[in-house]
XYZ file of C-alpha atoms in Angstrom:
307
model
C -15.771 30.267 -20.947
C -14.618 31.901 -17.747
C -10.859 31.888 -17.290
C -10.014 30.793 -13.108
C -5.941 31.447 -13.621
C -6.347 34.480 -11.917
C -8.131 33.403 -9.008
C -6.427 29.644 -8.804
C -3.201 31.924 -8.210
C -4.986 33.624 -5.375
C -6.461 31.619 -3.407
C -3.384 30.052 -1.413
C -1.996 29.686 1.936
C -4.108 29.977 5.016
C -7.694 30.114 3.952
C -9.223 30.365 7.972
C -12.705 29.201 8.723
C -14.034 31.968 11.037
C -17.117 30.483 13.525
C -19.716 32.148 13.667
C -19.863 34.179 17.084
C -23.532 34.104 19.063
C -25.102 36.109 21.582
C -26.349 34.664 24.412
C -29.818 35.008 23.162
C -28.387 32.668 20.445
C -28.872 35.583 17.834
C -25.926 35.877 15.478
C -23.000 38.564 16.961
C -22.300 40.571 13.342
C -20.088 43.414 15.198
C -17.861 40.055 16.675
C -17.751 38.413 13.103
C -16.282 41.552 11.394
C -13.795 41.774 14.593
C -12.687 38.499 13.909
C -11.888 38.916 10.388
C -10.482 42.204 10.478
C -8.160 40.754 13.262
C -7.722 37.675 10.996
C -6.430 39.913 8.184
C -3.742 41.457 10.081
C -2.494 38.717 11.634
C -1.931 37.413 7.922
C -4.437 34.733 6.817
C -4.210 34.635 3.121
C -8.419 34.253 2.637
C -11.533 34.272 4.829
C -13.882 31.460 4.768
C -17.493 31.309 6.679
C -20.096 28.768 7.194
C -17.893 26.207 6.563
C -17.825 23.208 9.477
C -16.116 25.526 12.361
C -18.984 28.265 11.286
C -21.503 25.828 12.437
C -23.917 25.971 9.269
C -26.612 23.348 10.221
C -27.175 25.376 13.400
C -28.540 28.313 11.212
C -31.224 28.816 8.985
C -30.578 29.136 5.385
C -31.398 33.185 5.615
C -28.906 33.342 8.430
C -26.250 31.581 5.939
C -26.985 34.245 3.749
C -26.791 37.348 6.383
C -23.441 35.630 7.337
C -22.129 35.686 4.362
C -23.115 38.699 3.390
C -21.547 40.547 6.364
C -18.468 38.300 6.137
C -18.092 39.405 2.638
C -18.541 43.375 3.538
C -16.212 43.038 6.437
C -13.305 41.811 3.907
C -14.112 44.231 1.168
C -11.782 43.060 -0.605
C -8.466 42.457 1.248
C -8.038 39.066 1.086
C -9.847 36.125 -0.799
C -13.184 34.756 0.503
C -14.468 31.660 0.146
C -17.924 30.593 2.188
C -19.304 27.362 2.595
C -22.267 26.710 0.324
C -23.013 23.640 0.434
C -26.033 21.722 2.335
C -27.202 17.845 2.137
C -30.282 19.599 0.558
C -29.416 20.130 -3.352
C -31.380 22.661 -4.250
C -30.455 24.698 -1.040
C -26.552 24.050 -2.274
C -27.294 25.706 -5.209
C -29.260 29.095 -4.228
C -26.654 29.556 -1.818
C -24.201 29.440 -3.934
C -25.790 31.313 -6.189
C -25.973 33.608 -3.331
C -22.744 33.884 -3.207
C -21.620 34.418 -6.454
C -24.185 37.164 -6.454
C -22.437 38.785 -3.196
C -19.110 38.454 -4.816
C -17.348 35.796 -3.129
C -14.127 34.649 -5.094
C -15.058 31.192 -4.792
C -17.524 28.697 -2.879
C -16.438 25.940 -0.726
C -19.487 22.939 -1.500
C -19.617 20.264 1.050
C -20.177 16.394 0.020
C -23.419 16.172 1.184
C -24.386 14.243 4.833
C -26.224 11.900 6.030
C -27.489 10.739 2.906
C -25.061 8.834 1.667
C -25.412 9.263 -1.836
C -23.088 7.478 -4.637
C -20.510 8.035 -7.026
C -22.946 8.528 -9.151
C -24.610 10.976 -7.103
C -22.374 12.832 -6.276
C -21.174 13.586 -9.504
C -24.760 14.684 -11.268
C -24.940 16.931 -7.451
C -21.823 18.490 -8.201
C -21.831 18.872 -11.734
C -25.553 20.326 -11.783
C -24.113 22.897 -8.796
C -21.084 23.862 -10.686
C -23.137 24.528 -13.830
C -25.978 27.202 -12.000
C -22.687 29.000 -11.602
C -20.121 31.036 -12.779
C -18.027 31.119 -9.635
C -15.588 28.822 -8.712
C -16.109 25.681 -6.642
C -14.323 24.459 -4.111
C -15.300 21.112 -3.047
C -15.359 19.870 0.668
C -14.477 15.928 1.146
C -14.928 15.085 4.882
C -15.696 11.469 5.180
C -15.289 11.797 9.215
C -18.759 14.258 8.746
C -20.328 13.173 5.520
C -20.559 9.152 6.107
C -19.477 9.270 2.434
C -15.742 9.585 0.685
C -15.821 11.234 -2.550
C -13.236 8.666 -4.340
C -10.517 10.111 -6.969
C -12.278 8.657 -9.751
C -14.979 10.430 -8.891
C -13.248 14.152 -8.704
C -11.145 14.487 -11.633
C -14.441 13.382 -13.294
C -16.000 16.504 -12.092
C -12.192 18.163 -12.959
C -12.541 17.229 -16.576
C -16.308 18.467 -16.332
C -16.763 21.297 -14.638
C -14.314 23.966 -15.609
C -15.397 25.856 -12.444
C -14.513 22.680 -10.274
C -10.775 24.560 -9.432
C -10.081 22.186 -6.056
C -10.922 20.022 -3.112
C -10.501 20.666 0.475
C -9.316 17.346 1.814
C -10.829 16.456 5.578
C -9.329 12.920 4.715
C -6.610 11.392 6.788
C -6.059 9.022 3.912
C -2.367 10.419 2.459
C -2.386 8.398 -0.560
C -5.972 9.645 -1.019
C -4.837 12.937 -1.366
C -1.677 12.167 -2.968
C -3.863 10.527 -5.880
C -5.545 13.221 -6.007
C -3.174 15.581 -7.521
C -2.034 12.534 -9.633
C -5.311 12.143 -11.358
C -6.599 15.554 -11.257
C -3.229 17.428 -12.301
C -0.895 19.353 -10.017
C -2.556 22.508 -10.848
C -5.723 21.249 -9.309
C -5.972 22.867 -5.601
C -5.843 21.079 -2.845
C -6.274 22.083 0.517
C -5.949 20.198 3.855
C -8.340 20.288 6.418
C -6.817 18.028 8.207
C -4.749 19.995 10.688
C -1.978 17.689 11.106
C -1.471 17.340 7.383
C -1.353 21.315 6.323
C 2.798 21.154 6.393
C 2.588 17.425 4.633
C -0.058 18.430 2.030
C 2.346 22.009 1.189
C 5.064 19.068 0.796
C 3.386 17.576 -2.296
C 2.331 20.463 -3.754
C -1.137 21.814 -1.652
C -2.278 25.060 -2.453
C -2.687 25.908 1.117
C -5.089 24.537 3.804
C -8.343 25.845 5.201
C -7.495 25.154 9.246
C -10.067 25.454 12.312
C -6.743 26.039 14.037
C -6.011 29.287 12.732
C -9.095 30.651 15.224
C -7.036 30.846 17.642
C -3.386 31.355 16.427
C -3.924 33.066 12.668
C -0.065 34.412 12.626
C 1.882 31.035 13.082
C -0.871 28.994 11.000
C -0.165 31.670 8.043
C 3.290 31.793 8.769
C 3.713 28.439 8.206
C 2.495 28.625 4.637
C 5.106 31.864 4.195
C 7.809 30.335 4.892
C 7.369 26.925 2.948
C 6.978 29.237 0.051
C 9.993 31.035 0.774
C 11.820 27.785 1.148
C 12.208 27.899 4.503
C 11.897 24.215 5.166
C 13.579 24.523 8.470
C 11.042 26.952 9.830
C 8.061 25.382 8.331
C 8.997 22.190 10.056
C 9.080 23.639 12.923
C 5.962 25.513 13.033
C 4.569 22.390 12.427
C 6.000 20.404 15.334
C 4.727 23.778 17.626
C 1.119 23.696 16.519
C 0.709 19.840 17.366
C -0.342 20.360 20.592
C -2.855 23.358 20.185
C -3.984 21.216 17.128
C -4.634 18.078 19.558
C -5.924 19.681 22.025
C -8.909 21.722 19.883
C -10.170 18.441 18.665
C -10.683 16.711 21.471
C -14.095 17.348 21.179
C -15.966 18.160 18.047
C -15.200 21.218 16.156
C -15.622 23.787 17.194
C -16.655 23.456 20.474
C -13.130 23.556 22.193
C -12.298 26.179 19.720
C -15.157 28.556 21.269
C -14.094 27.494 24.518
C -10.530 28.885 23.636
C -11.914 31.787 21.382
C -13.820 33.060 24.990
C -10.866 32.654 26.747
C -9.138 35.223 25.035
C -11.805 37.357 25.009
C -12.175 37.624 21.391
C -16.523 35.657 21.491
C -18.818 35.148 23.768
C -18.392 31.377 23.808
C -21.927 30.341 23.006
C -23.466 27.602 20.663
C -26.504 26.278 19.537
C -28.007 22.957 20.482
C -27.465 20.589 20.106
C -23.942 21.346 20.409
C -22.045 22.883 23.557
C -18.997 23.922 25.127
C -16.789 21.144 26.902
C -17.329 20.037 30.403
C -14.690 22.102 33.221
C -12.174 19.445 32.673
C -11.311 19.653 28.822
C -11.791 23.360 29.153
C -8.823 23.444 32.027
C -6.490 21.475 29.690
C -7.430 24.115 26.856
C -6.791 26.857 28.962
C -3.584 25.228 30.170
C -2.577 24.815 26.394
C -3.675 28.088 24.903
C -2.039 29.835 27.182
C 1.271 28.794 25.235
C -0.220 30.497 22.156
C -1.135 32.963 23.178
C -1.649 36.213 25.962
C -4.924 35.322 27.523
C -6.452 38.318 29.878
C -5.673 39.003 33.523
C -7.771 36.280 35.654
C -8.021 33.793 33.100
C -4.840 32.432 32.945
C -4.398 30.582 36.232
């Protein structure tokens, strides 16, 4: 049986979800995608993770989920942990990706609840468990009830804990607190859990997260790792108040759905051309002003586009 100590002590802190950049022929931009994470890595994020929600995966074909991750993976090499997003509401796509990427190397993959579908307890434990058995990697699972339609329930997780040796954590889109609270309870506190709720990353370190995985760090990797640094320096201080200073650039990128203001923002900078695929697209002029207006905080946009 594969030993995950190693890893589990790895992956922590800021795990970011890159998007995935486009062309304006709405071909994938590979040359933007290794800027991104190369930028990513120096500015401190503690793991890369791809074709997770903010990489837009049900806009792209299951090859192009595999040439992402592929490239992703070459353009760490290495540095830093990566983690892409394997999962699909098709189960036997979940599991050749993730296949796929155990074969390209990735330390671990992030498996989304599957959408849509709705499936049950029940369900979603025989989807799980026959995913995390095809592999030898570890899993990550991805609760997002907001996206899914469905809430994996506690029960239902340390099941697959108790399993699945693989099964190492959960990334927790839930604004439920005690949800995630229980989680740790019934799964042990050496069970990683990550938020992906942006507004909970500080709260979640709090209780004893392993990190989160935030669409926010897109646009300000730095103080979204830095946050996690300090906490584990004991910094409380500073951590709180990282927190309190992200707010706004966290309110203001979800306005819309991820990650449509964060492409908006990402263009502003000039680090994408800010293109997506229907049926998704950039805010209207109004929401982009008030991103614009709040980036700008952040961060040094170029002449002209900073009114």
């Amino acid at each position: 049986m594969a030993n995950y100590e190693d890893v589990k002590q790895r992956l922590r802190g800021s795990i970011a979800p890159i998007i995935t950049p486009f062309n304006d022929s709405g071909s994938i931009d590979f040359g933007t995608l290794k800027d991104l994470i190369d930028w990513h890595i120096e500015s401190g994020s503690h793991g890369i993770s791809v074709t997770g929600t903010t990489g837009e995966p049900s806009s792209l074909t299951t090859e192009e989920r595999v040439q992402v991750m592929e490239a992703a993976c070459k353009a760490v090499n290495g540095r830093v942990p990566f983690v892409p997003g394997s999962g699909s509401t098709n189960h036997e796509e979940t599991i050749y990706l993730t296949k796929k990427a155990q074969e390209i190397g990735a330390d671990a993959a992030l498996v989304i609840v599957p959408y849509y579908n709705k499936p049950s307890q029940h369900a979603l434990y025989k989807h799980f468990k026959k995913v995390a058995d095809s592999v030898d990697i570890p899993i990550i699972v991805y609760n997002i009830p907001g996206r899914t339609a469905v809430n994996m329930e506690v029960k239902t997780l340390a099941r697959l804990n108790e399993d699945c040796p693989n099964i190492i954590g959960v990334k927790e889109s839930n604004k439920d607190f005690e949800h995630v609270n229980r989680v740790l309870l019934n799964c042990g506190r050496d069970f990683l859990l990550y938020s992906g709720i942006e507004l909970l990353c500080y709260p979640m370190l709090a209780i004893g997260g392993a990190g989160y995985i935030s669409a926010t760090a897109n646009v300000a990797p730095k103080e979204v790792a830095e946050l996690y640094d300090v906490w584990a320096k004991g910094d409380v201080k500073r951590a709180q108040d990282l927190h309190f200073d992200l707010m706004p650039l966290n309110d203001v990128l979800f306005k819309e759905t991820n990650p449509a203001p964060l492409k908006a923002a990402l263009g502003m900078m000039g680090k994408i051309n800010p293109a997506m695929r229907m049926p998704m697209a950039l805010p209207e002029q109004p929401l982009q002003d008030e991103i614009r207006d709040c980036i700008k905080k952040y961060v040094e946009l170029p002449a002209g586009v900073a009114k």
